[in-house]
PDB file of C-alpha atoms and ligand atoms in Angstrom:
ATOM      1  CA  UNK A 145     -10.946  48.501  50.892  1.00  0.00           C
ATOM      2  CA  UNK A 146     -13.043  51.601  51.248  1.00  0.00           C
ATOM      3  CA  UNK A 147     -14.155  54.515  49.147  1.00  0.00           C
ATOM      4  CA  UNK A 148     -12.987  57.689  50.875  1.00  0.00           C
ATOM      5  CA  UNK A 149     -14.684  61.062  50.941  1.00  0.00           C
ATOM      6  CA  UNK A 150     -13.145  63.556  48.498  1.00  0.00           C
ATOM      7  CA  UNK A 151     -12.365  67.026  49.887  1.00  0.00           C
ATOM      8  CA  UNK A 152     -13.814  69.908  47.894  1.00  0.00           C
ATOM      9  CA  UNK A 153     -12.375  73.344  47.122  1.00  0.00           C
ATOM     10  CA  UNK A 154     -12.553  75.383  50.296  1.00  0.00           C
ATOM     11  CA  UNK A 155     -11.540  72.564  52.642  1.00  0.00           C
ATOM     12  CA  UNK A 156      -8.305  73.624  54.363  1.00  0.00           C
ATOM     13  CA  UNK A 157      -6.693  70.191  53.888  1.00  0.00           C
ATOM     14  CA  UNK A 158      -6.352  70.995  50.187  1.00  0.00           C
ATOM     15  CA  UNK A 159      -4.229  74.041  51.047  1.00  0.00           C
ATOM     16  CA  UNK A 160      -1.785  72.410  53.452  1.00  0.00           C
ATOM     17  CA  UNK A 161       1.719  71.322  52.552  1.00  0.00           C
ATOM     18  CA  UNK A 162       1.497  67.569  53.064  1.00  0.00           C
ATOM     19  CA  UNK A 163       3.942  65.735  55.314  1.00  0.00           C
ATOM     20  CA  UNK A 164       6.525  63.312  53.905  1.00  0.00           C
ATOM     21  CA  UNK A 165       5.918  59.613  54.461  1.00  0.00           C
ATOM     22  CA  UNK A 166       8.542  57.905  56.626  1.00  0.00           C
ATOM     23  CA  UNK A 167       9.980  55.073  54.505  1.00  0.00           C
ATOM     24  CA  UNK A 168       9.568  52.734  57.496  1.00  0.00           C
ATOM     25  CA  UNK A 169       5.803  53.382  57.374  1.00  0.00           C
ATOM     26  CA  UNK A 170       5.466  52.202  53.770  1.00  0.00           C
ATOM     27  CA  UNK A 171       5.348  48.438  54.450  1.00  0.00           C
ATOM     28  CA  UNK A 172       2.920  48.753  57.357  1.00  0.00           C
ATOM     29  CA  UNK A 173      -0.595  47.323  56.909  1.00  0.00           C
ATOM     30  CA  UNK A 174      -2.074  50.728  57.773  1.00  0.00           C
ATOM     31  CA  UNK A 175      -0.200  52.484  54.973  1.00  0.00           C
ATOM     32  CA  UNK A 176      -0.816  49.709  52.447  1.00  0.00           C
ATOM     33  CA  UNK A 177      -4.510  49.792  53.294  1.00  0.00           C
ATOM     34  CA  UNK A 178      -4.496  53.532  52.727  1.00  0.00           C
ATOM     35  CA  UNK A 179      -2.935  52.974  49.280  1.00  0.00           C
ATOM     36  CA  UNK A 180      -5.700  50.476  48.443  1.00  0.00           C
ATOM     37  CA  UNK A 181      -8.348  52.948  49.588  1.00  0.00           C
ATOM     38  CA  UNK A 182      -6.808  55.798  47.596  1.00  0.00           C
ATOM     39  CA  UNK A 183      -6.827  53.627  44.477  1.00  0.00           C
ATOM     40  CA  UNK A 184     -10.373  52.411  45.022  1.00  0.00           C
ATOM     41  CA  UNK A 185     -11.532  55.997  45.534  1.00  0.00           C
ATOM     42  CA  UNK A 186      -9.842  57.097  42.303  1.00  0.00           C
ATOM     43  CA  UNK A 187     -11.636  54.310  40.437  1.00  0.00           C
ATOM     44  CA  UNK A 188     -14.965  55.050  42.106  1.00  0.00           C
ATOM     45  CA  UNK A 189     -14.844  58.664  40.922  1.00  0.00           C
ATOM     46  CA  UNK A 190     -13.404  57.893  37.477  1.00  0.00           C
ATOM     47  CA  UNK A 191     -10.315  59.957  38.156  1.00  0.00           C
ATOM     48  CA  UNK A 192      -7.035  59.427  36.413  1.00  0.00           C
ATOM     49  CA  UNK A 193      -5.119  60.494  39.472  1.00  0.00           C
ATOM     50  CA  UNK A 194      -5.717  61.178  43.143  1.00  0.00           C
ATOM     51  CA  UNK A 195      -3.549  62.750  45.821  1.00  0.00           C
ATOM     52  CA  UNK A 196      -3.786  61.903  49.526  1.00  0.00           C
ATOM     53  CA  UNK A 197      -4.831  65.453  50.583  1.00  0.00           C
ATOM     54  CA  UNK A 198      -7.885  65.034  48.338  1.00  0.00           C
ATOM     55  CA  UNK A 199      -9.084  62.332  50.736  1.00  0.00           C
ATOM     56  CA  UNK A 200      -8.266  64.416  53.835  1.00  0.00           C
ATOM     57  CA  UNK A 201      -4.873  62.768  54.444  1.00  0.00           C
ATOM     58  CA  UNK A 202      -2.100  65.336  54.471  1.00  0.00           C
ATOM     59  CA  UNK A 203       0.620  62.929  53.342  1.00  0.00           C
ATOM     60  CA  UNK A 204       2.864  62.986  50.286  1.00  0.00           C
ATOM     61  CA  UNK A 205       1.249  60.152  48.324  1.00  0.00           C
ATOM     62  CA  UNK A 206      -0.405  60.180  44.916  1.00  0.00           C
ATOM     63  CA  UNK A 207      -1.780  57.467  42.669  1.00  0.00           C
ATOM     64  CA  UNK A 208      -1.955  57.888  38.901  1.00  0.00           C
ATOM     65  CA  UNK A 209      -3.373  55.841  36.081  1.00  0.00           C
ATOM     66  CA  UNK A 210      -2.473  57.211  32.675  1.00  0.00           C
ATOM     67  CA  UNK A 211      -4.597  54.917  30.544  1.00  0.00           C
ATOM     68  CA  UNK A 212      -7.274  52.355  31.254  1.00  0.00           C
ATOM     69  CA  UNK A 213      -5.147  49.290  30.675  1.00  0.00           C
ATOM     70  CA  UNK A 214      -1.976  50.563  32.350  1.00  0.00           C
ATOM     71  CA  UNK A 215      -1.141  49.520  35.887  1.00  0.00           C
ATOM     72  CA  UNK A 216      -1.818  52.379  38.279  1.00  0.00           C
ATOM     73  CA  UNK A 217       1.270  53.514  40.118  1.00  0.00           C
ATOM     74  CA  UNK A 218       1.957  55.225  43.387  1.00  0.00           C
ATOM     75  CA  UNK A 219       4.379  58.071  43.946  1.00  0.00           C
ATOM     76  CA  UNK A 220       5.467  58.559  47.539  1.00  0.00           C
ATOM     77  CA  UNK A 221       7.409  61.703  48.506  1.00  0.00           C
ATOM     78  CA  UNK A 222       7.717  62.655  44.821  1.00  0.00           C
ATOM     79  CA  UNK A 223      10.077  65.368  43.604  1.00  0.00           C
ATOM     80  CA  UNK A 224       9.102  66.808  40.230  1.00  0.00           C
ATOM     81  CA  UNK A 225      11.435  68.984  38.165  1.00  0.00           C
ATOM     82  CA  UNK A 226      10.847  70.421  34.679  1.00  0.00           C
ATOM     83  CA  UNK A 227      13.399  69.238  32.104  1.00  0.00           C
ATOM     84  CA  UNK A 228      12.359  71.588  29.317  1.00  0.00           C
ATOM     85  CA  UNK A 229      11.543  75.273  28.909  1.00  0.00           C
ATOM     86  CA  UNK A 230       8.741  74.361  26.530  1.00  0.00           C
ATOM     87  CA  UNK A 231       5.236  74.686  27.896  1.00  0.00           C
ATOM     88  CA  UNK A 232       1.830  73.579  26.668  1.00  0.00           C
ATOM     89  CA  UNK A 233      -1.623  74.890  27.484  1.00  0.00           C
ATOM     90  CA  UNK A 234      -4.197  72.186  28.153  1.00  0.00           C
ATOM     91  CA  UNK A 235      -7.505  71.804  29.943  1.00  0.00           C
ATOM     92  CA  UNK A 236      -7.680  70.174  33.364  1.00  0.00           C
ATOM     93  CA  UNK A 237     -10.344  69.108  35.803  1.00  0.00           C
ATOM     94  CA  UNK A 238     -10.072  68.036  39.434  1.00  0.00           C
ATOM     95  CA  UNK A 239     -12.136  65.722  41.651  1.00  0.00           C
ATOM     96  CA  UNK A 240     -11.813  68.399  44.357  1.00  0.00           C
ATOM     97  CA  UNK A 241     -13.196  71.142  42.088  1.00  0.00           C
ATOM     98  CA  UNK A 242     -16.265  69.354  40.822  1.00  0.00           C
ATOM     99  CA  UNK A 243     -17.700  70.272  37.457  1.00  0.00           C
ATOM    100  CA  UNK A 244     -15.102  72.826  36.358  1.00  0.00           C
ATOM    101  CA  UNK A 245     -12.533  72.926  33.571  1.00  0.00           C
ATOM    102  CA  UNK A 246      -9.721  75.380  33.053  1.00  0.00           C
ATOM    103  CA  UNK A 247      -6.687  75.892  30.876  1.00  0.00           C
ATOM    104  CA  UNK A 248      -3.303  75.524  32.520  1.00  0.00           C
ATOM    105  CA  UNK A 249       0.078  76.099  30.990  1.00  0.00           C
ATOM    106  CA  UNK A 250       2.685  73.622  32.217  1.00  0.00           C
ATOM    107  CA  UNK A 251       6.138  72.399  31.256  1.00  0.00           C
ATOM    108  CA  UNK A 252       6.011  69.674  28.588  1.00  0.00           C
ATOM    109  CA  UNK A 253       8.370  67.292  30.329  1.00  0.00           C
ATOM    110  CA  UNK A 254       9.390  66.609  33.906  1.00  0.00           C
ATOM    111  CA  UNK A 255      11.710  64.324  35.783  1.00  0.00           C
ATOM    112  CA  UNK A 256      10.134  62.478  38.692  1.00  0.00           C
ATOM    113  CA  UNK A 257      11.964  60.951  41.659  1.00  0.00           C
ATOM    114  CA  UNK A 258       9.856  59.128  44.229  1.00  0.00           C
ATOM    115  CA  UNK A 259       9.401  55.936  46.189  1.00  0.00           C
ATOM    116  CA  UNK A 260       6.975  53.343  44.923  1.00  0.00           C
ATOM    117  CA  UNK A 261       4.433  51.463  46.975  1.00  0.00           C
ATOM    118  CA  UNK A 262       7.033  48.874  47.880  1.00  0.00           C
ATOM    119  CA  UNK A 263       9.356  51.598  49.186  1.00  0.00           C
ATOM    120  CA  UNK A 264      11.726  51.253  46.227  1.00  0.00           C
ATOM    121  CA  UNK A 265      13.189  54.319  44.492  1.00  0.00           C
ATOM    122  CA  UNK A 266      11.450  55.204  41.250  1.00  0.00           C
ATOM    123  CA  UNK A 267      12.802  57.651  38.668  1.00  0.00           C
ATOM    124  CA  UNK A 268      11.368  58.455  35.262  1.00  0.00           C
ATOM    125  CA  UNK A 269      10.690  61.214  32.794  1.00  0.00           C
ATOM    126  CA  UNK A 270       7.120  62.080  31.883  1.00  0.00           C
ATOM    127  CA  UNK A 271       6.087  63.965  28.770  1.00  0.00           C
ATOM    128  CA  UNK A 272       2.948  65.458  27.291  1.00  0.00           C
ATOM    129  CA  UNK A 273      -0.268  64.431  28.958  1.00  0.00           C
ATOM    130  CA  UNK A 274       1.544  62.236  31.479  1.00  0.00           C
ATOM    131  CA  UNK A 275       3.719  65.169  32.551  1.00  0.00           C
ATOM    132  CA  UNK A 276       0.575  67.242  33.030  1.00  0.00           C
ATOM    133  CA  UNK A 277      -1.092  64.636  35.250  1.00  0.00           C
ATOM    134  CA  UNK A 278       2.037  64.171  37.360  1.00  0.00           C
ATOM    135  CA  UNK A 279       2.346  67.924  37.899  1.00  0.00           C
ATOM    136  CA  UNK A 280      -1.339  68.315  38.715  1.00  0.00           C
ATOM    137  CA  UNK A 281      -1.211  65.513  41.305  1.00  0.00           C
ATOM    138  CA  UNK A 282       2.060  66.563  42.906  1.00  0.00           C
ATOM    139  CA  UNK A 283       0.836  70.169  43.159  1.00  0.00           C
ATOM    140  CA  UNK A 284      -1.830  68.830  45.528  1.00  0.00           C
ATOM    141  CA  UNK A 285       0.946  67.833  47.940  1.00  0.00           C
ATOM    142  CA  UNK A 286       1.990  71.482  48.186  1.00  0.00           C
ATOM    143  CA  UNK A 287      -1.535  72.792  48.648  1.00  0.00           C
ATOM    144  CA  UNK A 288      -1.741  74.018  45.049  1.00  0.00           C
ATOM    145  CA  UNK A 289      -4.834  73.475  42.902  1.00  0.00           C
ATOM    146  CA  UNK A 290      -4.995  73.736  39.131  1.00  0.00           C
ATOM    147  CA  UNK A 291      -7.376  76.686  39.414  1.00  0.00           C
ATOM    148  CA  UNK A 292      -4.476  78.628  40.980  1.00  0.00           C
ATOM    149  CA  UNK A 293      -2.546  78.187  37.751  1.00  0.00           C
ATOM    150  CA  UNK A 294      -5.456  78.347  35.293  1.00  0.00           C
ATOM    151  CA  UNK A 295      -6.041  81.238  32.931  1.00  0.00           C
ATOM    152  CA  UNK A 296      -9.071  82.846  34.639  1.00  0.00           C
ATOM    153  CA  UNK A 297     -10.909  83.540  31.383  1.00  0.00           C
ATOM    154  CA  UNK A 298     -10.658  79.886  30.371  1.00  0.00           C
ATOM    155  CA  UNK A 299     -12.660  78.630  33.375  1.00  0.00           C
ATOM    156  CA  UNK A 300     -15.926  76.919  32.468  1.00  0.00           C
ATOM    157  CA  UNK A 301     -18.453  74.657  34.089  1.00  0.00           C
ATOM    158  CA  UNK A 302     -18.291  71.232  32.519  1.00  0.00           C
ATOM    159  CA  UNK A 303     -21.820  71.423  31.089  1.00  0.00           C
ATOM    160  CA  UNK A 304     -20.993  74.692  29.312  1.00  0.00           C
ATOM    161  CA  UNK A 305     -17.604  73.381  28.256  1.00  0.00           C
ATOM    162  CA  UNK A 306     -19.289  70.419  26.605  1.00  0.00           C
ATOM    163  CA  UNK A 307     -21.825  72.663  24.916  1.00  0.00           C
ATOM    164  CA  UNK A 308     -19.525  75.428  23.675  1.00  0.00           C
ATOM    165  CA  UNK A 309     -16.062  73.919  23.672  1.00  0.00           C
ATOM    166  CA  UNK A 310     -12.996  75.593  25.174  1.00  0.00           C
ATOM    167  CA  UNK A 311     -13.195  79.378  25.530  1.00  0.00           C
ATOM    168  CA  UNK A 312      -9.474  79.670  24.910  1.00  0.00           C
ATOM    169  CA  UNK A 313      -7.672  77.327  22.531  1.00  0.00           C
ATOM    170  CA  UNK A 314      -5.728  74.397  23.955  1.00  0.00           C
ATOM    171  CA  UNK A 315      -2.397  73.330  22.480  1.00  0.00           C
ATOM    172  CA  UNK A 316      -3.178  69.748  23.342  1.00  0.00           C
ATOM    173  CA  UNK A 317      -5.965  67.355  24.018  1.00  0.00           C
ATOM    174  CA  UNK A 318      -5.684  63.970  25.588  1.00  0.00           C
ATOM    175  CA  UNK A 319      -6.550  62.348  22.282  1.00  0.00           C
ATOM    176  CA  UNK A 320      -3.541  63.584  20.397  1.00  0.00           C
ATOM    177  CA  UNK A 321      -1.158  63.032  23.281  1.00  0.00           C
ATOM    178  CA  UNK A 322      -1.756  59.338  23.773  1.00  0.00           C
ATOM    179  CA  UNK A 323       0.495  57.093  21.767  1.00  0.00           C
ATOM    180  CA  UNK A 324      -1.947  54.187  21.807  1.00  0.00           C
ATOM    181  CA  UNK A 325      -4.332  56.178  19.660  1.00  0.00           C
ATOM    182  CA  UNK A 326      -7.326  54.198  20.857  1.00  0.00           C
ATOM    183  CA  UNK A 327      -8.730  56.490  23.497  1.00  0.00           C
ATOM    184  CA  UNK A 328     -12.438  56.317  22.927  1.00  0.00           C
ATOM    185  CA  UNK A 329     -13.854  57.615  26.189  1.00  0.00           C
ATOM    186  CA  UNK A 330     -12.678  61.172  25.717  1.00  0.00           C
ATOM    187  CA  UNK A 331     -13.940  63.902  23.494  1.00  0.00           C
ATOM    188  CA  UNK A 332     -11.073  66.107  22.308  1.00  0.00           C
ATOM    189  CA  UNK A 333      -9.849  68.608  24.831  1.00  0.00           C
ATOM    190  CA  UNK A 334     -12.354  67.642  27.480  1.00  0.00           C
ATOM    191  CA  UNK A 335      -9.838  66.463  30.073  1.00  0.00           C
ATOM    192  CA  UNK A 336     -10.601  64.283  33.077  1.00  0.00           C
ATOM    193  CA  UNK A 337     -10.638  64.920  36.785  1.00  0.00           C
ATOM    194  CA  UNK A 338      -7.459  64.296  38.679  1.00  0.00           C
TER     195      UNK A 338
HETATM  196 ZN1   ZN B   5      -6.791  67.518  41.379  1.00  0.00          ZN
END
């Protein structure tokens, strides 16, 4: 496994529409190795999600880990559709936009259809914080970054965000979205990079 270099805001790969993965490529050693590398890179940078374009691979693959003890899972060629008109404003960060936080309003719940790492169809509904992470990651596959969707006046460098708190109120923080209730690594509303 290898830790890959993370593309930063301004690199054109982050703005490309990524190419679908051919299902026949999924079982190949090359693709499986890439999945391992994507996961290891996410762990190395303490992200809770990482999309292939963020490591300079313009392919429709993301890996997400919602909580520390959950198994990470891969979404290949994901299709994400809102299943509610309700939206929530929450703060996000991104490994490709180092040191920034911003408030993004997103649908509260989405349906996800994808292939998993074994090439099997995967369908589920994600709500709350999980829905936010899925949308953030899958946006990367269309060349969209959270700063495109963020309220401009909410943007803050992480150091200032920690010092002064959010400039605009958030409807949610990770702490009150998690059902486990034992998230200790996060201060309210801080968000993680994804
Ligand atoms: Zn991101």
